[in-house]
XYZ file of C-alpha atoms in Angstrom:
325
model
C 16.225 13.489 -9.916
C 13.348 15.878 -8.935
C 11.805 16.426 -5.770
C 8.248 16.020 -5.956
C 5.309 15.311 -3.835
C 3.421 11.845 -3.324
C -0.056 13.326 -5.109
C 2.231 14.306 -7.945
C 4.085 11.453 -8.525
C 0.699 9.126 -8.751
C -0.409 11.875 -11.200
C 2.645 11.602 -13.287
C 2.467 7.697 -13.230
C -1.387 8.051 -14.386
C -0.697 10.943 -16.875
C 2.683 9.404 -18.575
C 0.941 5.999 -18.497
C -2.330 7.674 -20.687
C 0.160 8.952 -23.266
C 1.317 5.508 -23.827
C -1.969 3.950 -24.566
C -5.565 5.458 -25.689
C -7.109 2.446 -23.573
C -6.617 3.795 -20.348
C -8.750 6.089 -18.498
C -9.402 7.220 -14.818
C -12.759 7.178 -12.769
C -13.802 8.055 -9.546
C -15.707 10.703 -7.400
C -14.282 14.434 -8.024
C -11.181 12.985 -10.012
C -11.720 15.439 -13.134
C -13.533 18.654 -12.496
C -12.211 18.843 -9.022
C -8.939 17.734 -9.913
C -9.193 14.746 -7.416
C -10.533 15.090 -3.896
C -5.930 14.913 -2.578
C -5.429 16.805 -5.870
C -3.833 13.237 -7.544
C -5.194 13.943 -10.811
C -4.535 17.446 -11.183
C -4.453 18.829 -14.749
C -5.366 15.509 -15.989
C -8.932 16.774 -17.134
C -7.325 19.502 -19.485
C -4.962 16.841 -20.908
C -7.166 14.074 -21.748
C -10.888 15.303 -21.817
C -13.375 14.116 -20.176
C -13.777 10.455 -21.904
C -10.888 9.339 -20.509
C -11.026 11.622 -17.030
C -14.087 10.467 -15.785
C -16.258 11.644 -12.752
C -18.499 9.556 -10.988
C -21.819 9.489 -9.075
C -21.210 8.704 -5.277
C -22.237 4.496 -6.180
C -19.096 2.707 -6.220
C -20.798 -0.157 -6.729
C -21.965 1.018 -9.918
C -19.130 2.444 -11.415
C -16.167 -0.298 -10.086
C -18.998 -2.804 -12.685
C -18.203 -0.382 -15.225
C -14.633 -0.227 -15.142
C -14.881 -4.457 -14.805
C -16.935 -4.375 -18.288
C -14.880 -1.976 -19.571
C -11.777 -4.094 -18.976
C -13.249 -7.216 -20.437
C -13.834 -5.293 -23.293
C -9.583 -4.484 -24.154
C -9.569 -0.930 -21.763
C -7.747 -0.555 -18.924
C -8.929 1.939 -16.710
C -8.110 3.276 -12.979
C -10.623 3.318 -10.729
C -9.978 6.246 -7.781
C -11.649 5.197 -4.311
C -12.136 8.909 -1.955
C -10.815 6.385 0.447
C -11.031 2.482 0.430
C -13.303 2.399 3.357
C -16.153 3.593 0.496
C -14.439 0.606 -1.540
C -16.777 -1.692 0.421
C -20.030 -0.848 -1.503
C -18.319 -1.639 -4.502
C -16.005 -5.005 -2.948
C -18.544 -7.414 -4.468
C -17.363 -6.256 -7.859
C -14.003 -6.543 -7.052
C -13.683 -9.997 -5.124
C -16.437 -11.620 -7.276
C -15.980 -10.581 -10.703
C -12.618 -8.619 -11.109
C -10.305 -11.119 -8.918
C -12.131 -14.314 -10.562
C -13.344 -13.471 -14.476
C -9.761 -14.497 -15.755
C -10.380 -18.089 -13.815
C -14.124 -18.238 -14.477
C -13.864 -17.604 -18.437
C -10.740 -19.859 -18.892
C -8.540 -17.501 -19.498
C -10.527 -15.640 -21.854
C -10.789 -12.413 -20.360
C -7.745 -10.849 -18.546
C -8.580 -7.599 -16.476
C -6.546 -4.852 -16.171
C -7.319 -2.029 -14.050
C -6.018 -0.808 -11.083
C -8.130 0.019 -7.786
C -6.599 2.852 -6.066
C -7.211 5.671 -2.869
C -6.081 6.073 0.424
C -6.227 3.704 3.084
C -5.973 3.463 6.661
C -6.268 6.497 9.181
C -5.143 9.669 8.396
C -6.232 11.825 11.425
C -9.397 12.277 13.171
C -12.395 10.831 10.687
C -13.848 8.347 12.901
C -14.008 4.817 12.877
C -16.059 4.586 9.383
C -13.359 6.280 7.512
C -10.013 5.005 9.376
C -9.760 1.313 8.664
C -7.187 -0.670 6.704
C -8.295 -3.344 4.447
C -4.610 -4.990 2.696
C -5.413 -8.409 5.048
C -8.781 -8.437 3.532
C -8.066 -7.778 -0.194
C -4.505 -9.582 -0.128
C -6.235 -13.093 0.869
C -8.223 -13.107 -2.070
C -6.583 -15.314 -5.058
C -6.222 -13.172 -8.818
C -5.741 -9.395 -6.752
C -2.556 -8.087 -6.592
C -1.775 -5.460 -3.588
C 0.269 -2.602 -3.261
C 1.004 -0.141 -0.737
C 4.103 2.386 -1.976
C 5.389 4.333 1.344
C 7.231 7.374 -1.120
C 7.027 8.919 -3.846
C 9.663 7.230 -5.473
C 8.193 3.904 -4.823
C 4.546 5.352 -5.677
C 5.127 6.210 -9.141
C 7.379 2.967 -10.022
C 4.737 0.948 -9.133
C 1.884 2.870 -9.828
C 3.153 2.296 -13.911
C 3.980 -1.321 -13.148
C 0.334 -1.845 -11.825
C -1.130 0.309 -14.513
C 0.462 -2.150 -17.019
C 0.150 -5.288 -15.569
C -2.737 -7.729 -17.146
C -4.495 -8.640 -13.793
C -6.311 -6.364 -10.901
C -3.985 -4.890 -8.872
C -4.896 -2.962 -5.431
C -3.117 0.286 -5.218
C -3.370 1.840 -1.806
C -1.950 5.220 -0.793
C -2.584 7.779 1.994
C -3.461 10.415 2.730
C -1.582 11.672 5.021
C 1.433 11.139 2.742
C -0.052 12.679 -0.452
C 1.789 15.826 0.617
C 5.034 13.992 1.683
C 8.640 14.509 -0.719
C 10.722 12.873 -2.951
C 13.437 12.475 -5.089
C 12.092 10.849 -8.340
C 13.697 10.373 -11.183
C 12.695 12.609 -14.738
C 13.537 9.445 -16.845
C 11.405 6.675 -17.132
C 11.476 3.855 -14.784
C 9.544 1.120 -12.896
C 9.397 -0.812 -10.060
C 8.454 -4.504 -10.255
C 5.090 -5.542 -8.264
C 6.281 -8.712 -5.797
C 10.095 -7.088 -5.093
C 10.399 -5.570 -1.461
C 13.256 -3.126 -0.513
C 16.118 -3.158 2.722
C 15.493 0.649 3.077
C 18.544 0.487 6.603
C 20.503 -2.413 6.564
C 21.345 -3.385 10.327
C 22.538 -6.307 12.207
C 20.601 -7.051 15.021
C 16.870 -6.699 14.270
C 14.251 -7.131 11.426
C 11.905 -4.688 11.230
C 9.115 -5.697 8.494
C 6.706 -2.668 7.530
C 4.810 -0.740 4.705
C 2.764 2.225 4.129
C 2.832 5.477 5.822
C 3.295 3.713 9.077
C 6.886 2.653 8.089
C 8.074 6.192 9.418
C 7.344 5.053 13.176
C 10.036 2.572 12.004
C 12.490 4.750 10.680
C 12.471 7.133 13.884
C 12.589 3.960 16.196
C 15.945 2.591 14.237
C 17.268 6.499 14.675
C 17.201 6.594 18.351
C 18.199 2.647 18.884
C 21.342 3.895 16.757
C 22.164 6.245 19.552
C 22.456 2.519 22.129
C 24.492 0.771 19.776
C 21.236 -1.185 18.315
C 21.416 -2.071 14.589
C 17.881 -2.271 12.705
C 17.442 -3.226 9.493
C 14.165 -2.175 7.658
C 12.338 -3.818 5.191
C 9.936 -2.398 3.025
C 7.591 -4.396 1.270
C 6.221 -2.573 -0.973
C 3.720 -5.011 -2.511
C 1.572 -6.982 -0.304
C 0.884 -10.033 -2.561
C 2.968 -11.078 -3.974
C 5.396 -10.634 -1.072
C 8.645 -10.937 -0.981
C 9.260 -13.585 1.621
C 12.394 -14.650 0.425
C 14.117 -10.683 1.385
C 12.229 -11.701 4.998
C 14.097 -14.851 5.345
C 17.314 -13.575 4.489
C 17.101 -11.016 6.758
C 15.743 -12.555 9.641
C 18.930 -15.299 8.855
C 21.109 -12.132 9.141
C 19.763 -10.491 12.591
C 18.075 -13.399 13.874
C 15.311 -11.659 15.144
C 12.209 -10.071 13.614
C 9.456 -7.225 14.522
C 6.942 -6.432 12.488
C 5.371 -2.960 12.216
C 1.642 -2.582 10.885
C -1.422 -0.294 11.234
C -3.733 -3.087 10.920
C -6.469 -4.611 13.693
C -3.824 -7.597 15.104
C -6.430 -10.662 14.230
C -5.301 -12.075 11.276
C -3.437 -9.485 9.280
C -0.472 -9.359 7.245
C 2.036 -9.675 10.342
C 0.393 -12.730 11.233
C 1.579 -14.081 7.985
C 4.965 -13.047 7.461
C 4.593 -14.492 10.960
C 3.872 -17.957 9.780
C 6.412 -17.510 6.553
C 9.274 -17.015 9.259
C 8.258 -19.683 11.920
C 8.191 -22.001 8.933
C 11.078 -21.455 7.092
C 13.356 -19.690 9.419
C 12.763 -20.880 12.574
C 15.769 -22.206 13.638
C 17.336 -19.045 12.984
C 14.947 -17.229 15.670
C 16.978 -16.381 18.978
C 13.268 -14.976 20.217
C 9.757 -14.870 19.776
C 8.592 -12.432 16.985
C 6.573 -9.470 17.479
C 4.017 -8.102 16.056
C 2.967 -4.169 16.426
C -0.746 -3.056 15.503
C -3.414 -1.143 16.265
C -5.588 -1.626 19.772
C -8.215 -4.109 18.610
C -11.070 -1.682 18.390
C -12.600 0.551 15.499
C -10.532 3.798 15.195
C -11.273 6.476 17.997
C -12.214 9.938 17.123
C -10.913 11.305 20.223
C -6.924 12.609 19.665
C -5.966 11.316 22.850
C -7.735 7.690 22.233
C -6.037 7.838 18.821
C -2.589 8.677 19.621
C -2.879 5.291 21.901
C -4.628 3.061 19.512
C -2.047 3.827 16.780
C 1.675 2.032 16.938
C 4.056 4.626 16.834
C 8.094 4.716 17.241
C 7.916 4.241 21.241
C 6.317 1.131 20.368
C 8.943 -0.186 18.057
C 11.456 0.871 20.353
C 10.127 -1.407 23.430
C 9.662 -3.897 20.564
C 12.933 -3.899 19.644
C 14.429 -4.245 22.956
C 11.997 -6.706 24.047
C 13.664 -9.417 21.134
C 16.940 -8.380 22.184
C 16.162 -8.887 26.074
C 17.009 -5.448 27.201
C-alpha cells in the first residue's frame, strides 16, 4: 500500500487505464496543458500527447457531443467537467443521447465514456457553482452514478467505470482532491453497484456518500464516547445502489439516518427512504431521518454556509433523536 492523494489516485486510474487500451482518451477544459484545473491529470499530457489528452473550448455542450460520437464510433473517452454545475450546458447530450443511444439503436451502439468533475460545494463559490446534481442524473434510466468518498475507493472505481460499456457519472470533489490514502501498488478494482460498512455498529444506520460522509464519521466518534454504536454505510455508487447492504443493516440496528448534501425534495435519501419503508419496515423501531442541506441555493456568506450545510452536530441530534434520547 501507498499513501497517495485523491487527485492522484483518479490520475493513476486514468493513466494505467490509457496504457491498457489506445481507445481511450481524456477531454475537458485545462485537463492537458494545465495539467487539470485540481491537478487530476497531471503528467498525463507528456505521457500520451495531445490526441489522446485533449483540451477543450469553454462549450460543454459541444465537446460532451464529441465524446458521444466518438464513443459510437468504438473510443472510449473521459470527459472532465471544471465542476458539474458547468455539466448543465452540456446535460442535453448526456440525458438525451448518451443515457438513451444504446435503447434508441437497438442495441447497436453501446457508449462508453465516463463523465467526471467535482460536485457539490466546496467552500465559498456561490450558489451557481455549489449544487449537487446525483438525484438528478441517478433518475435517469442507461447512466450509471458514482460518487467515491477516498482515494482508495476513487481509483477502484474510477477503472471499473472507465471499463464498463455504458455511461457512467463519476463525481468527485474538490475539497477532497487533496485528501489521503492508502492505495494499493497492484492492480485492483472496485465493482460499480457494491456499497461498503465502513464502522460496523449496533444501534444505528447511518447511510452516506461523498465528501460529506466525514460529518458521519466524527458524529459515530463522539456517540462512541455515550455508549452509542453507529454503523456506516458507504455507498459508493449511486445507481445501481446497493439496497440490499441497507436492508441488512437497518434489520441489524433497527433504525436508520441518512446523511446527504443534497436540497431535501426528492433526493437520494428520499429513496433509500422508500427502499426501507418498503422492505424493512417492520424492522423500524422509529421514523427515519433524513439530513440535508437548508432548502435554498448555496449561500456565499461563511456564516450562512456553515448553517445550510449538515455537519456532525447534525448527525449527532439525528442519531439521538431515533434512539429517543
Amino acid at each position: 500500500m501507498k499513501t497517495i492523494q485523491f487527485r492522484e489516485a483518479i490520475q493513476q486510474a486514468m493513466s494505467e487505464e490509457m496504457r491498457l487500451d489506445e481507445s481511450i482518451y481524456l477531454m475537458g477544459e485545462e485537463v492537458a496543458e494545465y495539467n487539470g484545473a485540481y491537478k487530476a491529470s497531471k503528467g498525463m499530457l507528456d505521457e500520451f500527447g495531445p490526441e489522446r489528452v485533449i483540451d477543450t473550448p469553454i462549450a460543454e455542450l459541444g465537446f460532451s457531443g464529441i465524446a458521444i460520437g466518438s464513443a459510437m464510433n468504438g473510443n472510449r473517452p473521459i470527459v472532465e467537467y471544471m465542476t458539474f454545475n458547468f455539466a448543465l450546458v452540456g446535460i442535453d447530450q448526456i440525458i438525451n443521447n448518451a443515457a438513451k443511444l444504446r435503447q434508441m439503436s437497438g442495441g447497436q451502439f453501446n457508449i462508453p465514456i465516463v463523465f467526471r468533475g467535482p460536485t457539490a460545494s466546496a467552500g465559498q463559490l456561490g450558489a451557481t457553482h455549489s449544487q449537487a446534481f446525483e438525484s438528478w442524473f441517478a433518475n435517469c434510466p442507461g447512466l450509471k452514478v458514482v460518487v467515491p468518498s477516498n482515494p482508495y475507493d476513487a481509483k477502484g472505481l474510477l477503472k471499473s467505470a472507465i471499463r464498463d460499456n455504458d455511461p457512467v457519472i463519476f463525481m468527485e470533489s474538490e475539497q477532497m482532491y487533496g485528501d489521503k490514502g492508502e492505495v494499493p501498488e497492484e492492480e485492483y478494482t472496485i465493482p460499480i453497484g457494491v456499497g461498503e460498512v465502513k464502522r460496523e455498529g449496533n444501534d444505528v444506520t447511518i447511510v452516506s456518500f461523498g465528501k460529506i460522509i466525514k460529518e458521519a464519521y466524527k458524529a459515530a466518534d463522539e456517540l462512541e464516547k455515550e455508549g452509542i454504536s453507529c454503523e456506516i454505510i458507504d455507498l459508493r455508487t449511486i445507481r445501481p445502489m446497493d439496497s440490499e447492504m441497507i436492508l441488512k443493516s437497518v434489520k441489524k440496528t433497527n433504525r436508520l439516518v441518512i446523511l446527504e448534501e443534497a436540497w431535501p425534495f426528492g433526493n437520494i435519501s428520499t429513496e433509500i427512504t422508500y427502499q426501507v419503508q418498503m422492505h424493512a419496515f417492520d424492522y423500524l423501531d422509529a421514523p427515519i431521518i433524513k439530513i440535508n442541506t437548508a432548502d435554498t441555493p448555496a449561500p456565499y456568506s461563511p456564516v450562512l454556509l456553515k448553517e445550510w450545510i449538515p455537519n456532525s452536530t447534525d448527525v449527532v441530534k439525528a442519531v439521538k433523536k431515533v434512539l429517543y434520547k
